[in-house]
Coordinates of C-alpha atoms in Angstrom, one line a residue:
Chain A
X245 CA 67.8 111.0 121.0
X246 CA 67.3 113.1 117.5
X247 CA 68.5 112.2 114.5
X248 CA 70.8 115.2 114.0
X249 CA 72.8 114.9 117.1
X250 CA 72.6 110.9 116.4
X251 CA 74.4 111.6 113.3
X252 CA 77.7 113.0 114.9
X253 CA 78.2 110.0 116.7
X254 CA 81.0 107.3 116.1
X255 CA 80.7 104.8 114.0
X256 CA 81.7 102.0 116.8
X257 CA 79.0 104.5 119.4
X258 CA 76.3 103.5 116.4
X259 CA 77.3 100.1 116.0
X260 CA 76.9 99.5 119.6
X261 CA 73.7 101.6 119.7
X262 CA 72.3 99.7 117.0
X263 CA 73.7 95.9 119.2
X264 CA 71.9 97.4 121.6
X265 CA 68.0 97.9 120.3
X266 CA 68.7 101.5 118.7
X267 CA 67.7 101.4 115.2
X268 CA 67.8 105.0 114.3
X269 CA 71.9 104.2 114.4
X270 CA 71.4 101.7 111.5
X271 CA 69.4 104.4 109.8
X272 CA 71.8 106.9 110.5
X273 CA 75.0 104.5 109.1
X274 CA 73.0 104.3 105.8
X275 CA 72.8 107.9 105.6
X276 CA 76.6 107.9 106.2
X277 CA 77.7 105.6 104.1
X278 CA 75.0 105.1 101.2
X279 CA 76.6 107.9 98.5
X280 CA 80.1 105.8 98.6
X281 CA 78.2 102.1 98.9
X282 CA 76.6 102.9 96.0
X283 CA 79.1 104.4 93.9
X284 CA 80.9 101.2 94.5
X285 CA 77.7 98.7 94.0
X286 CA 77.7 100.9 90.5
X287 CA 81.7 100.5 89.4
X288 CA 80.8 96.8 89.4
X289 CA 77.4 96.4 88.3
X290 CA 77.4 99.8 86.2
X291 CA 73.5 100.4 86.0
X292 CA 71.3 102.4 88.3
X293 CA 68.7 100.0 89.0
X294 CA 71.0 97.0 89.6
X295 CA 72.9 99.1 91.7
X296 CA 69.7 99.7 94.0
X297 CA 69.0 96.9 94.0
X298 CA 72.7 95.2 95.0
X299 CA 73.0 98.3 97.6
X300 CA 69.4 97.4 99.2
X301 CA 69.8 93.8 99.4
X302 CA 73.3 94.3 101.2
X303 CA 72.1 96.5 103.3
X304 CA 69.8 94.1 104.4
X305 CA 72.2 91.8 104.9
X306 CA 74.3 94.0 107.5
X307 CA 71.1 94.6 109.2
X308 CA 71.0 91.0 110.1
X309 CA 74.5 90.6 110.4
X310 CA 75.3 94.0 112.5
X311 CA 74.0 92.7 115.7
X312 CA 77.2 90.4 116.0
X313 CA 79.7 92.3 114.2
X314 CA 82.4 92.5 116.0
X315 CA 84.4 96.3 116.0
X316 CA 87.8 94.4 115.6
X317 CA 87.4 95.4 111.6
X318 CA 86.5 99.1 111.0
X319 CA 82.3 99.5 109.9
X320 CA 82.9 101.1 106.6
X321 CA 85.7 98.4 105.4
X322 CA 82.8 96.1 106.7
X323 CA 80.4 97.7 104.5
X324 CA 82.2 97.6 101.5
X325 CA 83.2 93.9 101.8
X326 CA 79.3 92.9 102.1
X327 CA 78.2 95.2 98.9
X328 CA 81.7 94.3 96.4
X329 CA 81.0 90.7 97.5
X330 CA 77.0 91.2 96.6
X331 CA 77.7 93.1 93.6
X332 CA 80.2 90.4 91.9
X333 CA 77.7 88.0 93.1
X334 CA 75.3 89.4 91.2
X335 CA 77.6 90.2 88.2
X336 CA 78.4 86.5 87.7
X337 CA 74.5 85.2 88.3
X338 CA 73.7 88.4 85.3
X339 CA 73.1 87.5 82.1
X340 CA 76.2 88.9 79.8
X341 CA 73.8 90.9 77.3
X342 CA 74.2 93.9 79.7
X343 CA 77.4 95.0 78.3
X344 CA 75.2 96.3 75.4
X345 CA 73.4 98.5 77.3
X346 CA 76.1 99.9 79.1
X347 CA 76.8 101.8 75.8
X348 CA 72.8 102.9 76.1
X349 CA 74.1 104.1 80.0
X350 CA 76.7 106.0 78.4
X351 CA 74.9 108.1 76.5
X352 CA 72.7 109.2 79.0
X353 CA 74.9 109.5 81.4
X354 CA 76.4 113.2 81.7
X355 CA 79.7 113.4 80.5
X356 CA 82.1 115.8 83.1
X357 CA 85.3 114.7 82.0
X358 CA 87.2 117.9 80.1
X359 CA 86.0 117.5 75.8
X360 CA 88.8 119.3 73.7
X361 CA 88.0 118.3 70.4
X362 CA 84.8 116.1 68.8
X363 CA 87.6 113.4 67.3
X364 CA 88.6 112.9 71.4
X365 CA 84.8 112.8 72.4
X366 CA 84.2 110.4 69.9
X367 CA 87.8 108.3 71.0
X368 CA 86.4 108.4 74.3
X369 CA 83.7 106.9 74.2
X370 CA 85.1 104.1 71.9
X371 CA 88.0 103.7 74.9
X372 CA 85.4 103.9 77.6
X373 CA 83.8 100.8 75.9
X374 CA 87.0 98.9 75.6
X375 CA 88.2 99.5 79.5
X376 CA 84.8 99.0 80.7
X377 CA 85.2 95.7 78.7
X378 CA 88.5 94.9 80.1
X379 CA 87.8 95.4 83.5
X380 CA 84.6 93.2 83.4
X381 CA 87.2 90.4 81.7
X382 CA 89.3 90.6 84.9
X383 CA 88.8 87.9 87.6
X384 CA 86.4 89.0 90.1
X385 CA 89.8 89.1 92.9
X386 CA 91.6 91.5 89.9
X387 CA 88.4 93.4 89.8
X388 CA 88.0 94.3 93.6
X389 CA 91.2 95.3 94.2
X390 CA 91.2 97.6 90.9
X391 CA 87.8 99.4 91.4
X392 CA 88.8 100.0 95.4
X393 CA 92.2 101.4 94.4
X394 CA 91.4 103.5 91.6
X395 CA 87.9 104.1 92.1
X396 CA 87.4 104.6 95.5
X397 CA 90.6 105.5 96.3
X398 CA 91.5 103.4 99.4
X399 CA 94.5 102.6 101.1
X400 CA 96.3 99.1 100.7
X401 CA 95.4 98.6 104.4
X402 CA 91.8 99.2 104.0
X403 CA 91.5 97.1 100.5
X404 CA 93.3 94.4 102.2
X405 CA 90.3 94.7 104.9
X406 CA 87.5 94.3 102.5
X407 CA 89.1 91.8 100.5
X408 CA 90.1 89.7 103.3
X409 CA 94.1 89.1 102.6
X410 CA 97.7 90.7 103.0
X411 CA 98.7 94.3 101.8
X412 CA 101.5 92.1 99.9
X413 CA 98.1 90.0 98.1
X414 CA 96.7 93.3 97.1
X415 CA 99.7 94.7 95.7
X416 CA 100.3 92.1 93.6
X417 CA 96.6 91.1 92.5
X418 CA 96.5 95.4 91.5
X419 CA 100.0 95.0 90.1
X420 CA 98.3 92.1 87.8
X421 CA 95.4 93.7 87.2
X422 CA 97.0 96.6 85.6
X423 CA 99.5 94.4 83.0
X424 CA 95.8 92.8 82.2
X425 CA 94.9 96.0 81.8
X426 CA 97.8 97.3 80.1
X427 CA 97.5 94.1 77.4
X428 CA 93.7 94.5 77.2
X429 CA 94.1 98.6 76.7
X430 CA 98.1 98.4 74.7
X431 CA 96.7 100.6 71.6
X432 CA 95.2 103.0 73.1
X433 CA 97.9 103.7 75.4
X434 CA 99.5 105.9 72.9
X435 CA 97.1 108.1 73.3
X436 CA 97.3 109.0 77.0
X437 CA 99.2 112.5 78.0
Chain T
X288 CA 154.5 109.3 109.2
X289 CA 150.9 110.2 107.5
X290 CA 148.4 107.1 106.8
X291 CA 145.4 107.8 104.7
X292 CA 142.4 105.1 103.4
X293 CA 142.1 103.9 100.2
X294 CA 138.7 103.0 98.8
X295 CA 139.3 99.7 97.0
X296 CA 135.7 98.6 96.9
X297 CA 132.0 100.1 97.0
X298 CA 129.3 98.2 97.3
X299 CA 125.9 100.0 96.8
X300 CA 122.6 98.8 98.8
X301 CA 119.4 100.3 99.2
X302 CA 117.8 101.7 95.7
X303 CA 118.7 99.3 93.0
X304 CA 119.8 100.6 90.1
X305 CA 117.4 102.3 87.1
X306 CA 115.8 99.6 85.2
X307 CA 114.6 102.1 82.3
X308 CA 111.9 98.5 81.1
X309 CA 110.5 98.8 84.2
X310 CA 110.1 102.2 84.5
X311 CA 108.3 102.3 81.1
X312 CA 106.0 99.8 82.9
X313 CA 105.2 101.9 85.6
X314 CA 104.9 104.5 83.4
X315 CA 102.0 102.5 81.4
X316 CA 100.5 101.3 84.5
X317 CA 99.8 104.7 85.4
X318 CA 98.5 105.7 82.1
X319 CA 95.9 102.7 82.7
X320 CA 95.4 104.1 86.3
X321 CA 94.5 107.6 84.7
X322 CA 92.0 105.9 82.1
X323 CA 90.3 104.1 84.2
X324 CA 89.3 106.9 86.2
X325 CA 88.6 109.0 83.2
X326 CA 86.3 106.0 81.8
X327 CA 84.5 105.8 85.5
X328 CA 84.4 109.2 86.2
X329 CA 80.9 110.2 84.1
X330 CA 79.3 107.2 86.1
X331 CA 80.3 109.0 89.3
X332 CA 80.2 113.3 89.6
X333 CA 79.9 113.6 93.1
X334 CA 76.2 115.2 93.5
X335 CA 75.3 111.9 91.7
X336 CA 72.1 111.1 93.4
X337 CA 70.0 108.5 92.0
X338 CA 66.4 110.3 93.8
X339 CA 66.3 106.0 94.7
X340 CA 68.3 106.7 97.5
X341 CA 66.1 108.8 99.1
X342 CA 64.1 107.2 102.0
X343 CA 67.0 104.2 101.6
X344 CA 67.3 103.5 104.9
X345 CA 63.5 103.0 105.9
X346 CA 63.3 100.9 103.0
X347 CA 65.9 98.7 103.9
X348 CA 64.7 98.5 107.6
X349 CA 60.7 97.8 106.3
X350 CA 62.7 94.8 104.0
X351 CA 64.7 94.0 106.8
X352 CA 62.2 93.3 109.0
X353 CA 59.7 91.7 106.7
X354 CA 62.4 89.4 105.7
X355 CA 64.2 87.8 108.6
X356 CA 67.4 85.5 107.6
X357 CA 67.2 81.9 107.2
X358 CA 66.7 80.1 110.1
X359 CA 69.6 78.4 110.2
X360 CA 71.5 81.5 109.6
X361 CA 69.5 83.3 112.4
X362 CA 70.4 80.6 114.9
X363 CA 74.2 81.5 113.8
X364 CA 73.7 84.8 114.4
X365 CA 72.1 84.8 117.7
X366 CA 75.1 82.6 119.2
X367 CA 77.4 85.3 117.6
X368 CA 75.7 87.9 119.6
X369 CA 75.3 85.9 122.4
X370 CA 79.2 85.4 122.4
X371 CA 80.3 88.9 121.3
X372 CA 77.8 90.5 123.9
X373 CA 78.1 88.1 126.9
X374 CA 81.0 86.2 126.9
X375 CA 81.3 85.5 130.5
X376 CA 77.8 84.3 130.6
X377 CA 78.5 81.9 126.9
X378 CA 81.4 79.8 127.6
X379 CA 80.0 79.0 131.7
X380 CA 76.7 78.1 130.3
X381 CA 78.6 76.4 127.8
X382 CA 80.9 74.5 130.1
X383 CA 77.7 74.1 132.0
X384 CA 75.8 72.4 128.8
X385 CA 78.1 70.4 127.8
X386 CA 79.1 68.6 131.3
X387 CA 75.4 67.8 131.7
X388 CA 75.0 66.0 128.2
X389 CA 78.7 64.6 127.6
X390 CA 77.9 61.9 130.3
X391 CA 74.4 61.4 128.9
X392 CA 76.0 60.6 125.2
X393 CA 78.6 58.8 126.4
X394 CA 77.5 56.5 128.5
X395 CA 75.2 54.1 126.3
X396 CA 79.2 53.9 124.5
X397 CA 80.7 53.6 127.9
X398 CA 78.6 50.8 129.3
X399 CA 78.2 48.8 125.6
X400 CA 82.2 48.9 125.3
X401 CA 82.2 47.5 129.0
X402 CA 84.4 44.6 129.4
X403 CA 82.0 41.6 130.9
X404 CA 82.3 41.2 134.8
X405 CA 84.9 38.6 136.0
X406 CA 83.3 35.3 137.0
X407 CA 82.2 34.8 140.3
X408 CA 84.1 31.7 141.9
X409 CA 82.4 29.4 144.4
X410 CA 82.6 26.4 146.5
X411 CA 80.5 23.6 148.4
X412 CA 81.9 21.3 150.1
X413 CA 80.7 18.1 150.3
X414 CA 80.7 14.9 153.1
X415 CA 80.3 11.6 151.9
X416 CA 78.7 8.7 154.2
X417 CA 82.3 7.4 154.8
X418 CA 83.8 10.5 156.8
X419 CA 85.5 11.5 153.8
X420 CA 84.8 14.5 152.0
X421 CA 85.2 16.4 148.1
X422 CA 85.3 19.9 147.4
X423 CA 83.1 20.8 144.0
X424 CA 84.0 24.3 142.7
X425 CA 81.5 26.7 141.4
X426 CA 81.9 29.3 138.5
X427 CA 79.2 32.0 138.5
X428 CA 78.8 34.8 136.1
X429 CA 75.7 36.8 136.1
X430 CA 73.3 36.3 132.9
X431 CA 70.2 38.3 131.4
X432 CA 66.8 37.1 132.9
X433 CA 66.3 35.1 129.5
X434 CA 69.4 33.6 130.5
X435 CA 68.2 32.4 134.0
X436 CA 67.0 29.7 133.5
X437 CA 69.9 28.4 131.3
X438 CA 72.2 25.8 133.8
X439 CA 75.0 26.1 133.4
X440 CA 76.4 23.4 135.8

């Protein structure tokens, strides 16, 4: 079978493909799913390279581990539970002088959000440092649920998946995570629209 | 004669009534919402490509297979499989496993925690010169061959 019609397939057709000897299927759920994977490996660890690296040694990990996953839990919600879990992993065994170079990221990073003025370029970046900081103060639980919801834009249902607890756990963890944030973020509040 | 209702009482359920503190909460949690995006956002455009992530996958699989898991964790995952992928086939060989060996580890328990055979009772009986006679009553119980030689009379 070619790649191209291989990529059409099912997730659950590829899984079982893959249980099955097919290893084009695992190649073609990394080209699936690799764009969000490491969007989310880089919310947590925020730098390219540890990013890769978090996405590639996860990946390796549901290599081994896909031959006995079981397709009771959806593949992507599976996914994302083995890279946040790598990621935070590998944000608590970091040494903390990253958060300097974060602002180094910043700067080379294009910036696509709107710029009005200089005074709210320059307030921007100032805030970006401070909520970055604040969500990297949050418990590791906080943090999951916050990056999933508001960066990734999943459902209660599915966060509750990759986290591994009730819709009612992830409402409240997200509920607690914002007043954190709220505290942490209070001043600049003002400034919002 | 005309009768009409009266309402004397209302009782409201459902929606609870405005709270206007916690609607200034929700009000700031969305505000936080909204910044947080904004913040992430420049991390994220969508054609954001690292030109890493090319070629991902055959990396991952050339890492994958030069590094195989643990073996403990290997054994782990091959009785997953094995129990996803053939369950029939698991649990009877299973069931088939374990009634071979639970005999085989339980019996060296079984046989120590024993209790020691009831003595074996015996009798001669005996005619003296004079016509009468005795009966002598024998006690057996079995012994190790170190023991053999031991008399017990």
């Amino acid at each position: 079978m070619t790649s191209s019609s291989a990529d059409d397939r099912p997730d659950a057709e590829l899984v079982a493909a893959f249980q099955h000897g097919d290893e084009q299927a695992f190649t073609t759920i990394v080209e699936r799913y690799k764009h969000r994977l490491l969007r989310l490996a880089l919310s947590v660890v925020r730098n390219d390279d540890d990013a890769l690296d978090v996405l590639q040694d996860a990946l390796v990990k549901a290599y081994h581990g896909l031959r006995a996953f079981r397709q009771s839990s959806t593949l992507y919600t599976w996914l994302y539970r083995i890279v946040m879990n790598h990621a935070i992993d590998y944000v608590r065994r970091r040494p903390q002088v990253v958060i300097e170079s974060t602002s180094e990221l910043l700067h080379d990073l294009p910036d696509t959000t709107p710029s009005v003025r200089p005074d709210r370029e320059l307030m921007n970046a100032e805030l970006r440092e401070r909520i970055f900081a604040a969500v990297d103060k949050l418990p590791p639980k906080h943090r999951q649920v916050i990056i999933l919801r508001e960066l990734e834009g999943m459902s209660y249902k599915d966060i509750a998946a990759v986290v591994g607890c009730s819709e009612g756990t992830v409402m409240s963890r997200l509920f607690y995570a914002r007043e954190r944030l709220r505290q942490a973020l209070e001043p600049y509040l003002k400034y919002g629209q | 004669m005309n009768t009409r209702s009266v309402v004397t009482k209302a009782v409201d359920s459902g929606s609870t009534p405005p709270r206007p503190e916690l609607a200034e909460q929700v009000l700031q949690h969305r505000r936080v919402s909204a910044l947080i995006r904004e913040a992430y956002a420049p991390h994220f455009p969508p054609s954001h490509e690292p030109p890493a992530l090319a070629f991902l996958a055959q990396r991952v699989l050339a890492r994958a297979h030069a590094q195989p898991p643990p073996p403990l964790a290997r054994t782990w995952l091959a009785l997953r499989t094995f129990f996803i992928h053939r369950p029939a086939y698991a649990w009877a060989s299973t069931f088939a496993l374990s009634a071979l060996l639970l005999p085989l580890l339980f019996l060296p328990a079984f046989r120590s925690h024993r209790p020691p055979p009831a003595p074996v009772r015996s009798f001669v009986i005996y005619q003296l010169p004079d016509g009468s006679a005795f009966i002598r009553t024998l006690d057996y119980e079995p012994v190790s061959s170190q023991e053999s030689s031991h008399d017990r009379s």
